Coordinates of C-alpha atoms in Angstrom, one line a residue:
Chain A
X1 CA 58.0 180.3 -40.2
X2 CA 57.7 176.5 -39.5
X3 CA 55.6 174.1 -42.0
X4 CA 53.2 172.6 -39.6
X5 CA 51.4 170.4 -41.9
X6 CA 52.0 168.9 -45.3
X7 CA 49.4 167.6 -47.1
X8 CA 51.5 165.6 -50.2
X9 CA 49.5 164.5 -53.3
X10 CA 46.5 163.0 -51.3
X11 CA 44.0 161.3 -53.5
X12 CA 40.6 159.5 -52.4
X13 CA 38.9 157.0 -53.8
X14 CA 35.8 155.5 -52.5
X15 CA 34.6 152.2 -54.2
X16 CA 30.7 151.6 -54.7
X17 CA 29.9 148.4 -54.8
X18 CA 26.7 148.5 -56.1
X19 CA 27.8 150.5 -59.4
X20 CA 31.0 148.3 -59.3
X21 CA 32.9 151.5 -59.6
X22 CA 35.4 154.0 -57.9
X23 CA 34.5 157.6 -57.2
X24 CA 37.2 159.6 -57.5
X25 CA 36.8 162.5 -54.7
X26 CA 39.9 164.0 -54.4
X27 CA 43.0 164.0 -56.8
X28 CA 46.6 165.0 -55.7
X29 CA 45.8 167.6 -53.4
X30 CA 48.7 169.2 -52.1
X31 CA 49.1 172.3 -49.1
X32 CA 51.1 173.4 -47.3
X33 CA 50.2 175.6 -44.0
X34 CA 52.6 177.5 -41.8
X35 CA 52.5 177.2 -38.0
X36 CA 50.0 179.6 -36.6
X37 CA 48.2 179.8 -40.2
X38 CA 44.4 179.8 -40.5
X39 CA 43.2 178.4 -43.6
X40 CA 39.5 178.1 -44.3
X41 CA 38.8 175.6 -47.1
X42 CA 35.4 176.5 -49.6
X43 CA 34.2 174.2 -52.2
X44 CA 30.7 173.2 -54.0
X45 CA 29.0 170.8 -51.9
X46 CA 30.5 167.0 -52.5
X47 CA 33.8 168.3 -53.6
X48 CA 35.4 166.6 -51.1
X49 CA 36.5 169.4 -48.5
X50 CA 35.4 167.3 -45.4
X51 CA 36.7 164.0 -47.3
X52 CA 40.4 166.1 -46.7
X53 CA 39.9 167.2 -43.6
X54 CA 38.8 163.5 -42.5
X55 CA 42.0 162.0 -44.1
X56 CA 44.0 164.7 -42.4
X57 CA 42.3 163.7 -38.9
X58 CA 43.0 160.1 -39.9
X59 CA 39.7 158.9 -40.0
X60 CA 40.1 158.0 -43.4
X61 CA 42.7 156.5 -45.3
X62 CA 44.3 158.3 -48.5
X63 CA 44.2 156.3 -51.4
X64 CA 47.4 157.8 -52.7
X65 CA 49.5 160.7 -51.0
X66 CA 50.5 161.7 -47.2
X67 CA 50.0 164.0 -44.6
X68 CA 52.3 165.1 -42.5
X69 CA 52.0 166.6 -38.9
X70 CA 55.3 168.7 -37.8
X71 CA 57.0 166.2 -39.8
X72 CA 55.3 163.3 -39.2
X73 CA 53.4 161.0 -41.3
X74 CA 49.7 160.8 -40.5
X75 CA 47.9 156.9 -39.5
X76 CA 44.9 157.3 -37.4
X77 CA 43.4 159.6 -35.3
X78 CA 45.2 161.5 -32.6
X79 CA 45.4 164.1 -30.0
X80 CA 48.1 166.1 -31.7
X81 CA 45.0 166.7 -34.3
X82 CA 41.6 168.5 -32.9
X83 CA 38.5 167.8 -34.4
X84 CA 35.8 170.1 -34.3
X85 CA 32.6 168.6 -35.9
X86 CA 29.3 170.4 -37.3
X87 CA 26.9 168.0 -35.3
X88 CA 29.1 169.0 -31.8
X89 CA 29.6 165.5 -31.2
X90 CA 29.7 166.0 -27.5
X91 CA 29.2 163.0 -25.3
X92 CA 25.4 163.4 -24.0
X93 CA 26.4 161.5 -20.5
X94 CA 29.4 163.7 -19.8
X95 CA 28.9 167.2 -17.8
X96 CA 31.0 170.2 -20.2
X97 CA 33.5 169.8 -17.5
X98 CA 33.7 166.2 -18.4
X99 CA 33.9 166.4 -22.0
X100 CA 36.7 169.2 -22.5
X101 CA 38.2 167.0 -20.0
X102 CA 37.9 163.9 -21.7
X103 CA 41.6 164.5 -23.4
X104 CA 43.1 165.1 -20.6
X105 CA 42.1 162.1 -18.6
X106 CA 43.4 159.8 -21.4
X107 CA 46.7 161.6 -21.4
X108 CA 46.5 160.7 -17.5
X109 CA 46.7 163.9 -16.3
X110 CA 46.0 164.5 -12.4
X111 CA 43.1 165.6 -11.4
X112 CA 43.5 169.4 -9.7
X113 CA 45.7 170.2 -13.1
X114 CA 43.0 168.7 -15.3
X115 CA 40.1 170.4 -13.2
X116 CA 42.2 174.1 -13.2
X117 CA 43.3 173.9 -16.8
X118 CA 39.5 172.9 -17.8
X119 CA 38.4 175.5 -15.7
X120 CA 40.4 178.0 -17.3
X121 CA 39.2 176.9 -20.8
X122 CA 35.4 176.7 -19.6
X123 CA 36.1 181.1 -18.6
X124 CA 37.7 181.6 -22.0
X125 CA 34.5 180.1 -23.7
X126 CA 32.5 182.3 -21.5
X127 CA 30.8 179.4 -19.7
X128 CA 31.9 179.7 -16.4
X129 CA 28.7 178.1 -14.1
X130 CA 27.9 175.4 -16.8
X131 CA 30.5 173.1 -15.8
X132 CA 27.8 170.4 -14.5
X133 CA 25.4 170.8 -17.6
X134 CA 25.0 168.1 -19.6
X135 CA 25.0 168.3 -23.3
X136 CA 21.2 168.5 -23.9
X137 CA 20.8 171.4 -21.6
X138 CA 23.0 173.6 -23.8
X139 CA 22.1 175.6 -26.7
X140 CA 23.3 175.3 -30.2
X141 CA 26.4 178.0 -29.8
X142 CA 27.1 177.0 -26.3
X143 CA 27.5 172.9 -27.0
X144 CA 29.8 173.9 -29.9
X145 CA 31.8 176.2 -27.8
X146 CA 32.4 173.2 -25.6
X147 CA 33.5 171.4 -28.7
X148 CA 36.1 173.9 -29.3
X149 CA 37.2 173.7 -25.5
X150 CA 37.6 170.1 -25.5
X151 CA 39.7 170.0 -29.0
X152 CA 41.7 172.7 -27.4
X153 CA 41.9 171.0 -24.3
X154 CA 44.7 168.3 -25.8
X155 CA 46.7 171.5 -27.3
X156 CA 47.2 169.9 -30.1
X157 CA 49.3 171.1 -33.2
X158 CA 46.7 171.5 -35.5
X159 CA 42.7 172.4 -35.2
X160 CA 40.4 170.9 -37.8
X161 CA 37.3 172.2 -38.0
X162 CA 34.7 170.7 -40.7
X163 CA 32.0 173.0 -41.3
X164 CA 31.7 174.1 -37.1
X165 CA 29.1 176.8 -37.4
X166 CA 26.7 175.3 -40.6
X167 CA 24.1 174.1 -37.1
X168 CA 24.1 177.5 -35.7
X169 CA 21.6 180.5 -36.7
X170 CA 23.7 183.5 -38.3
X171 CA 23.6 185.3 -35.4
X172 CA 25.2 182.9 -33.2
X173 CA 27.3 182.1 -36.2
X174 CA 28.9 185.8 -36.2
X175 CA 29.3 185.9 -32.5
X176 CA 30.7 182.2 -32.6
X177 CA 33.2 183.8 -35.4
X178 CA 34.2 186.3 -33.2
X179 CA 34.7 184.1 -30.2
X180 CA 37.0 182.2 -32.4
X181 CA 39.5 184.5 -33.8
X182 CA 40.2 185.5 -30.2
X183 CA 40.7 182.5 -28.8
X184 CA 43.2 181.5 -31.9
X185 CA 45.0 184.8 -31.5
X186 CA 45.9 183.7 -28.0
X187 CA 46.9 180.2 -28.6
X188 CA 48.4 180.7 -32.0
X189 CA 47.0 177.1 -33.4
X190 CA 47.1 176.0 -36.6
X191 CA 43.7 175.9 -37.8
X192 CA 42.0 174.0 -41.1
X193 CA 38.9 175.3 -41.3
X194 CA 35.9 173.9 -43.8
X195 CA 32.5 176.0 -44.4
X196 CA 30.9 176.9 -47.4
X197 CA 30.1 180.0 -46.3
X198 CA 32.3 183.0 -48.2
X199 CA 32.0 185.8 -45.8
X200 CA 32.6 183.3 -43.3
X201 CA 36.2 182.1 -45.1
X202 CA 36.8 185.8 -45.6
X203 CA 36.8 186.6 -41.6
X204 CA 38.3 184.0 -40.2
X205 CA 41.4 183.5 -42.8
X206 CA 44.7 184.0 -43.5
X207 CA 44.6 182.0 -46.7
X208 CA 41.6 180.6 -48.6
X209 CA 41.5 177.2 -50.6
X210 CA 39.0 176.8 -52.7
X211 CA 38.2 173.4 -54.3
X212 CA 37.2 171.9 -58.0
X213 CA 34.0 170.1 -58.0
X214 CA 34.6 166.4 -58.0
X215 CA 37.1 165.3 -58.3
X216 CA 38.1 167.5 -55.6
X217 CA 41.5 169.6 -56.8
X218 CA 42.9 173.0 -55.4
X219 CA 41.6 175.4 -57.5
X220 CA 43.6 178.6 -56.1
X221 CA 44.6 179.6 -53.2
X222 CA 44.2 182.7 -51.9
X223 CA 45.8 185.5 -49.1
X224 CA 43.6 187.7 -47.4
X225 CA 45.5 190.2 -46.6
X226 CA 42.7 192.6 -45.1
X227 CA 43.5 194.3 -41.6
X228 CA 41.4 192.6 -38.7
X229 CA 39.1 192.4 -37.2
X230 CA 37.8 192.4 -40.9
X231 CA 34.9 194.4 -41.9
X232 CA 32.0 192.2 -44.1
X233 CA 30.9 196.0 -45.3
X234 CA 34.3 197.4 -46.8
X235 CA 34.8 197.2 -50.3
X236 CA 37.9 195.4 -50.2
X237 CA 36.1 192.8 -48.3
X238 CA 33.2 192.7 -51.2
X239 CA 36.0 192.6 -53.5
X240 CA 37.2 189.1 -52.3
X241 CA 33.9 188.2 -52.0
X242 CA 32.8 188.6 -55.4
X243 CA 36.4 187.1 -56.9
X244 CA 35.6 183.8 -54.6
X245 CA 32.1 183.7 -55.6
X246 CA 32.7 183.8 -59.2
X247 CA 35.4 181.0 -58.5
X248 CA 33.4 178.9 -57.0
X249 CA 30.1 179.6 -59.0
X250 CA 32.2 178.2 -62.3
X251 CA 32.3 174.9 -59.9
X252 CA 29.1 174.7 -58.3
X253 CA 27.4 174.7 -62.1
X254 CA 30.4 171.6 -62.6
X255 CA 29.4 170.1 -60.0
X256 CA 25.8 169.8 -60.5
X257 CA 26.5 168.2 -64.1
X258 CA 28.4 165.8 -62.1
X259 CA 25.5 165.0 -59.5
X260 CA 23.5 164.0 -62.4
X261 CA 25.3 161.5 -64.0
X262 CA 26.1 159.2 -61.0
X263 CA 25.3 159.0 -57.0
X264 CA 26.7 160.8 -54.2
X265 CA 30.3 160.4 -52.8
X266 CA 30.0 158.1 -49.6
X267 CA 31.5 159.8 -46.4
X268 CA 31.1 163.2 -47.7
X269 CA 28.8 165.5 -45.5
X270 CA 26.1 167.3 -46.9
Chain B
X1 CA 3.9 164.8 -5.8
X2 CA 1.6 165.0 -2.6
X3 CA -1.5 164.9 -5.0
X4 CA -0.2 162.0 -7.0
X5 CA 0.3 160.3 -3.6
X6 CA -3.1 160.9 -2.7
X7 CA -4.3 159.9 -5.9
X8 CA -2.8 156.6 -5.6
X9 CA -4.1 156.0 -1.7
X10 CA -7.3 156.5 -2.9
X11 CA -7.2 154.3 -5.8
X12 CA -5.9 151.5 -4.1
X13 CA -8.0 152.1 -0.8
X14 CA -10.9 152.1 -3.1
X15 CA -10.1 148.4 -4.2
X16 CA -10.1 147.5 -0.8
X17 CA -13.2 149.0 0.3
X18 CA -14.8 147.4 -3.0
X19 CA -13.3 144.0 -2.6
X20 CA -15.2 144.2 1.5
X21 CA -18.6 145.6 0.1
X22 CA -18.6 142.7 -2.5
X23 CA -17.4 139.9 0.0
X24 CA -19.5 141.6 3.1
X25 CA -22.6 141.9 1.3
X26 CA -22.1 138.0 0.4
X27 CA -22.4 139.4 -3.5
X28 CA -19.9 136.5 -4.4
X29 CA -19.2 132.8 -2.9
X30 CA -16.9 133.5 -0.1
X31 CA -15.1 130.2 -1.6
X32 CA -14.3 132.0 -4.7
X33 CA -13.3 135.5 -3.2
X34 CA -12.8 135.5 0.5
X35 CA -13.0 138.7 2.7
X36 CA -10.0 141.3 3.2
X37 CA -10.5 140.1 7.4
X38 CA -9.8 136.2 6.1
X39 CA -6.5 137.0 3.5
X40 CA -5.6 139.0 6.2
X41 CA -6.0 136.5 9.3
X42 CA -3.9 133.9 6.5
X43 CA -1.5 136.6 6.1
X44 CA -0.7 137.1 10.3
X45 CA -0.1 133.0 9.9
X46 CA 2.0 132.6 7.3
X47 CA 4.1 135.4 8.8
X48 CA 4.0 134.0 12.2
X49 CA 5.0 130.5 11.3
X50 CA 8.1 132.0 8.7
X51 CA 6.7 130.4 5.7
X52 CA 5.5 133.7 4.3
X53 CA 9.2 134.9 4.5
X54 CA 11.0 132.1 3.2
X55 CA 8.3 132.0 0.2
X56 CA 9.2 135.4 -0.7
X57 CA 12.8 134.7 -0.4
X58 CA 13.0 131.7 -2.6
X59 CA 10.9 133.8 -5.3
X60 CA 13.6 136.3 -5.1
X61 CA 16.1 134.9 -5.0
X62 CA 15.7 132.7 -8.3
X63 CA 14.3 135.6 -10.0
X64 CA 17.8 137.6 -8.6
X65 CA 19.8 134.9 -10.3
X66 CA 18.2 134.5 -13.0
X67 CA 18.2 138.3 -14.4
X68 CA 21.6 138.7 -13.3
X69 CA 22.6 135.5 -15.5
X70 CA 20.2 136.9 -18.5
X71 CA 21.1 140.4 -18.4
X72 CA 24.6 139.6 -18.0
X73 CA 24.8 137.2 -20.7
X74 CA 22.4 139.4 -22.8
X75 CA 24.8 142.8 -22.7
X76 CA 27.7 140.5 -23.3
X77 CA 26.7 138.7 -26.6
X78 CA 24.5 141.7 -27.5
X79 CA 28.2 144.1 -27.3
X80 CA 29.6 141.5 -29.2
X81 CA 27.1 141.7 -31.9
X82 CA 26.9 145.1 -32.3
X83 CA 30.5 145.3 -33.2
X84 CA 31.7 142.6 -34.7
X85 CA 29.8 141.9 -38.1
X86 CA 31.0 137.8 -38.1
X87 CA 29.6 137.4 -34.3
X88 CA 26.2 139.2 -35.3
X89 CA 26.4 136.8 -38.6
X90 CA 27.2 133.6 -36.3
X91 CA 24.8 134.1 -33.7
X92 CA 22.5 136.6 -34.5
X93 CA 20.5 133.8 -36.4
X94 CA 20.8 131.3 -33.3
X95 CA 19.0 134.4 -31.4
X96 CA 16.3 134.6 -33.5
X97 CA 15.3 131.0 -33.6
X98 CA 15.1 131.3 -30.1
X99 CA 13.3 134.3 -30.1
X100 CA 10.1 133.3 -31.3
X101 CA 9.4 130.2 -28.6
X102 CA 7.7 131.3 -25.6
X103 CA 9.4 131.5 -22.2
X104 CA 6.3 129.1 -21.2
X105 CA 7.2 126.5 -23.6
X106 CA 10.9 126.3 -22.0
X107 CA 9.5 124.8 -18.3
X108 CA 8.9 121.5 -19.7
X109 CA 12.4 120.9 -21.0
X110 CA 14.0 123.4 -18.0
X111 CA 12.1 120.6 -15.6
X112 CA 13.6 117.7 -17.3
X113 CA 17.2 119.4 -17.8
X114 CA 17.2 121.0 -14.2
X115 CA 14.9 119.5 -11.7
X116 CA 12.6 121.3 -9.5
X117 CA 15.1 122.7 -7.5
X118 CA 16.2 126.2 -8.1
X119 CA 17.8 125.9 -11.4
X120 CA 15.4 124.9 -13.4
X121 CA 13.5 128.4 -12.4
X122 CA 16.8 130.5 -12.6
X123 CA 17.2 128.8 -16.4
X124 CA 13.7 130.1 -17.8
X125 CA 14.3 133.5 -15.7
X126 CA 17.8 134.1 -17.4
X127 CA 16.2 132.7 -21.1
X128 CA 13.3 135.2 -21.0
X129 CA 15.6 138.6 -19.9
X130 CA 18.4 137.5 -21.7
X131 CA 16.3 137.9 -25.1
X132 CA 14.7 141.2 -24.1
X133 CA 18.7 142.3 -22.9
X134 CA 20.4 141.2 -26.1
X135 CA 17.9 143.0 -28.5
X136 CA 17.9 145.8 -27.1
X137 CA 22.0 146.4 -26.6
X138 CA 22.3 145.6 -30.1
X139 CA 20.0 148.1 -31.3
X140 CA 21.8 150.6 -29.0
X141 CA 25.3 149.4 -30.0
X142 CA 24.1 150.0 -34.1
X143 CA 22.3 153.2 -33.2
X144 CA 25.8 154.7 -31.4
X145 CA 26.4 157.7 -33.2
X146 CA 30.0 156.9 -35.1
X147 CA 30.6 160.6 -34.7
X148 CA 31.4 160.0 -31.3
X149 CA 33.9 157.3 -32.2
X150 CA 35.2 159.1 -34.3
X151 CA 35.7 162.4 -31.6
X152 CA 37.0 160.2 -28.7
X153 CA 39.8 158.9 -31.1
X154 CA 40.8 162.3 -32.0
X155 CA 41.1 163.2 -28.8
X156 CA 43.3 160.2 -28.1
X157 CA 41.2 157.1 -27.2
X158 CA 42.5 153.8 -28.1
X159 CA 39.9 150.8 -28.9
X160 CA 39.8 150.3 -25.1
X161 CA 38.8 153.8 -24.2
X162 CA 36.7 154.3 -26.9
X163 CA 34.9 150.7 -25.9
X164 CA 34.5 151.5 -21.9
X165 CA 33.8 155.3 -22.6
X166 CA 32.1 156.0 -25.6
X167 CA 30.7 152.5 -27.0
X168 CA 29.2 151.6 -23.1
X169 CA 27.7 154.9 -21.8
X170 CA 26.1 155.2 -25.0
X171 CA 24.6 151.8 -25.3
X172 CA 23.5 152.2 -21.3
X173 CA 20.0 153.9 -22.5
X174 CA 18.9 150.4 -24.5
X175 CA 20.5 148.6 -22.0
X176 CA 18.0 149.8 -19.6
X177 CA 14.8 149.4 -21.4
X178 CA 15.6 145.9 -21.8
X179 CA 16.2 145.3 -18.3
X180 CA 12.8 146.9 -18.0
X181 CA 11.2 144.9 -19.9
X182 CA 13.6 142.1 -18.1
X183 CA 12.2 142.5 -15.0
X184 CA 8.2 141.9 -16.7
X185 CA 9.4 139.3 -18.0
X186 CA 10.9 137.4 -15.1
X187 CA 7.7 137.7 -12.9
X188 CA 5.6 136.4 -15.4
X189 CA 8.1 133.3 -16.2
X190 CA 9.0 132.8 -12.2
X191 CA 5.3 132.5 -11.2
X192 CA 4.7 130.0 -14.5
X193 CA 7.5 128.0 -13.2
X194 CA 6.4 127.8 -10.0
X195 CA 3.1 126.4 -10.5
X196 CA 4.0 124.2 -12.7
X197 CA 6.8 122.2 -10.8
X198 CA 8.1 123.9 -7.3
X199 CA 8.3 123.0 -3.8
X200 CA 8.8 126.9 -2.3
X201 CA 8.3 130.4 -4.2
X202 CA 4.9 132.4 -4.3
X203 CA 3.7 130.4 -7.3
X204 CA 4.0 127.5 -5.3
X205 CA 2.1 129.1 -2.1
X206 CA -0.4 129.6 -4.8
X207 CA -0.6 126.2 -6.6
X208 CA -0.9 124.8 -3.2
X209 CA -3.5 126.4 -1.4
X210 CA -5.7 126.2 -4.3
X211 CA -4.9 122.7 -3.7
X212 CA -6.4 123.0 -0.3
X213 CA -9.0 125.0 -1.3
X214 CA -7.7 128.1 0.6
X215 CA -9.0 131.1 -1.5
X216 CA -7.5 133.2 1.1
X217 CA -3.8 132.7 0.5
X218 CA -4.2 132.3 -3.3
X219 CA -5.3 136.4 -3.1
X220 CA -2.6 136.7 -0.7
X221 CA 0.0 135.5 -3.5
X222 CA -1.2 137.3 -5.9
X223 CA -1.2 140.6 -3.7
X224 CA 2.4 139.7 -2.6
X225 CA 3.4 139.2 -6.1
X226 CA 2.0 142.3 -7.1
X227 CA 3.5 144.1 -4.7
X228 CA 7.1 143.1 -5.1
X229 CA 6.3 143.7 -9.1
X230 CA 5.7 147.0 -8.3
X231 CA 8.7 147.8 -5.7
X232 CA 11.2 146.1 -8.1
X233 CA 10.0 147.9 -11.3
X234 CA 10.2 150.9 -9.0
X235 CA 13.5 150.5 -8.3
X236 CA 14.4 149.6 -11.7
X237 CA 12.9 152.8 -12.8
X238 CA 15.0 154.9 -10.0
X239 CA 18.4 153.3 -11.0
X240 CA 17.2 153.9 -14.7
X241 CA 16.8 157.7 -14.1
X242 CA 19.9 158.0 -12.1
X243 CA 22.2 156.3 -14.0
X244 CA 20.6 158.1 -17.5
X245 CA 20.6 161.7 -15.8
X246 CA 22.4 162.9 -19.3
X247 CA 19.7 161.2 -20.9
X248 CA 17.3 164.2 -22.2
X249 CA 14.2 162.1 -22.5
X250 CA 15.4 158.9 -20.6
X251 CA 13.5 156.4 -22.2
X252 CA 14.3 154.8 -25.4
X253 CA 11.7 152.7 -27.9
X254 CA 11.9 149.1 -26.9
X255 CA 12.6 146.1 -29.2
X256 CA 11.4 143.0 -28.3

């Protein structure tokens, strides 16, 4: 097994200038995930899970540490990393064809292999004959199944997905789920994967990180070794549950002393 | 479709058959309203001898000019403001200084500046849209969702792409409402600028043959004017809905 991304003592700081103080959100995180790995990150809210995931997309600077991509060092944004956001963040005046293509064009890729290789990714997400829709004629589950199309569309090295299913109702959520673990076992990506959701982490993983409350540290991490596809009703499965709830419960109660004594992190999702 | 058609036949027909009870009937001084039979007699004239034509043409054309200068202008400094915070800080208070003075009160100095020629008209035109242009893309630059930034570099746009695909396409919707608005705009100033210092254009056909007392072709200007207002906000309207067929409900709050 390869390391496939590094994440070295990353620290973030975010300054707010009214207070005239730093916020600490994240202090010398450090993880390392194997090639093919998924791990799903949990946290109390404002622990900075998406802060990390931002700073391994490159959207935000580190204030201390690296990350490192099949070696190397991460700067800004780029197509070796997929983003999968909550709000879909489709572009509303591009058709699905045109968005999960959207990658591909900037990579100048010709036409007939762009159009086949969308197409392709368009059947696997099980919307063959939506090509032409635009954005706002989709529903929830469907516009975020395009989101996943067009990340996978670059083939990058690593998936990040920041909270990808907290819009969706539970049902679409579970199917969504589903939908996800099968495309991942036939592309083998590397996938980061933030939610807050335990059951959620549970399914989807291979290992589980799950954070302190500000400032954001790795509190353990741990393997889920259950057999897939994973059944939420198996004791086993309530088993993990219950250890990663009572993790995370310690934090949650941390966290809301935090909240009171000074304002929320900027940048941090809800 | 057919019904709204209708609907709209009717109403208008209606005016007409109104405006010859009234004037048939003698309910008003001819001199003050004359009959469809005499604004359409002045019409079959004007058209005959040209003047009609070139009227209309010289209207158009300076109006043409003008919103392509304003709205051109207006996207330009409104990008510029949207994204860089010095250029909003340099000139967004220049903008508002201008802001409040009326298009009107610019014909005075446009007349001393410009002449009665052409310019002068194609000035206040361009002044009027290029405030209701400029507003509007900065609003729609500062209302871009950064979420979509942020996607389009992570799927490997540089600051060009991300300008021309992202930053572009999603200001078009504001864009649009203020060449809407633009377009009001423009015939309001145009005719103002006409009657007040002009040799050709419908405001002058007006100015004139109040001049010469003709009632006739002072309705027939207005009519004319009305009519290419319509047709042009029409096809505003159709370019509006094509280029903004992403566009869920197509129309965005305007700020002026």
């Amino acid at each position: 097994m390869t390391v496939n991304l590094q994440v070295s003592r990353v620290s973030k700081e975010f300054v707010d200038r009214r207070a005239k103080s730093t916020v600490r959100a994240l202090d010398e995180i450090n993880l390392e995930v194997q090639k093919g790995e998924v791990i799903c990150i949990l946290g109390p809210s404002g622990c900075g899970k998406s802060t990390l995931l931002n700073i391994i997309a490159g959207f935000l600077p580190p204030s201390g540490g690296e990350v490192r991509v099949d070696g190397r060092p991460v700067i800004e944004p780029g197509p070796d990393r997929g983003f999968v956001f909550q709000e879909f963040a489709l572009f509303p005046w591009r058709t699905v064809l045109e968005n999960i293509e959207f990658g591909p064009v900037l990579k100048g890729m010709e036409k007939t292999d762009r159009h086949t290789h969308a197409r392709e990714l368009i059947q696997r997400i099980h919307l063959t004959g939506f090509e032409d829709k635009y954005p706002f004629e989709l529903s929830g589950g469907m516009k975020q199944r395009v989101g996943i199309a067009r990340a996978l569309a670059n083939d990058p090295e690593v998936l990040l997905m920041d909270e990808p299913f907290g819009a969706l109702d539970a049902q679409t959520r579970r199917v969504m789920q589903e939908e996800l673990l099968k495309l991942l076992g036939e592309t083998q990506k590397t996938v980061l994967f933030v939610t807050h959701a335990i059951d959620e982490a549970i399914v989807l993983a291979d290992r589980v990180l799950i954070m302190t409350a500000r400032p954001g540290q790795v509190k353990s991490l741990l393997g889920v070794d259950l057999p897939r596809p994973r059944e939420r009703t198996s004791p086993e499965f309530n088993e993990l549950y219950r250890t990663m709830d009572d993790l995370i419960r310690v934090e949650v109660e941390k966290a809301s002393e935090v909240q009171d004594s000074d304002s929320a992190v900027p940048g941090e999702g809800a | 479709m057919n019904r709204r058609m209708a609907t709209r036949a009717v109403s208008i027909g209606g005016l007409v058959i109104l405006w010859f009870v009234v004037t048939h009937y003698k309910l008003v001084n001819p001199l003050f309203l004359p009959p469809p039979r005499e604004v359409w007699e002045g019409a079959v004239d004007l058209i005959q001898a040209g003047e009609l034509r070139e009227h209309i043409a010289a209207s158009l054309w300076r109006m043409f000019m003008g919103f392509v200068v304003g709205s051109f202008t207006g996207v330009v400094i409104g990008i510029l403001m949207g994204q860089f915070r010095f250029f909003h800080a340099a000139v967004g208070p220049l903008v508002e200084i201008i802001r409040p003075i009326p298009g009107l009160a610019w014909i005075p100095v446009a007349l001393i500046w410009f002449g009665i020629e052409d310019a002068s008209k194609v000035f206040i035109i361009s002044m009027g849209v290029f405030l209701a242009v400029v507003t509007n893309t900065f609003v729609g630059v500062r209302s871009l969702d950064p979420v979509l930034v942020r996607a389009a570099r992570s799927l490997g746009a540089n600051r060009r792409d991300v300008f021309f695909r992202v930053v572009l396409p999603g200001t078009l919707p504001h864009i649009f409402t203020g060449f809407r608005l633009g377009v009001q705009v423009s015939f309001a100033l145009l005719v103002a600028a006409e009657l007040v210092g002009s040799t050709s254009g419908l405001g002058f056909l007006i100015q004139d043959a109040r001049n010469y007392f003709r009632g006739d072709l002072v309705i027939l200007g207005m009519a004319v004017i009305g009519a290419l207002g319509f047709s042009i906000t029409r096809l505003v309207e159709i370019a509006e809905r094509w280029f903004l067929r992403w566009h869920s409900t197509s129309r965005e709050g305007a700020f002026y």
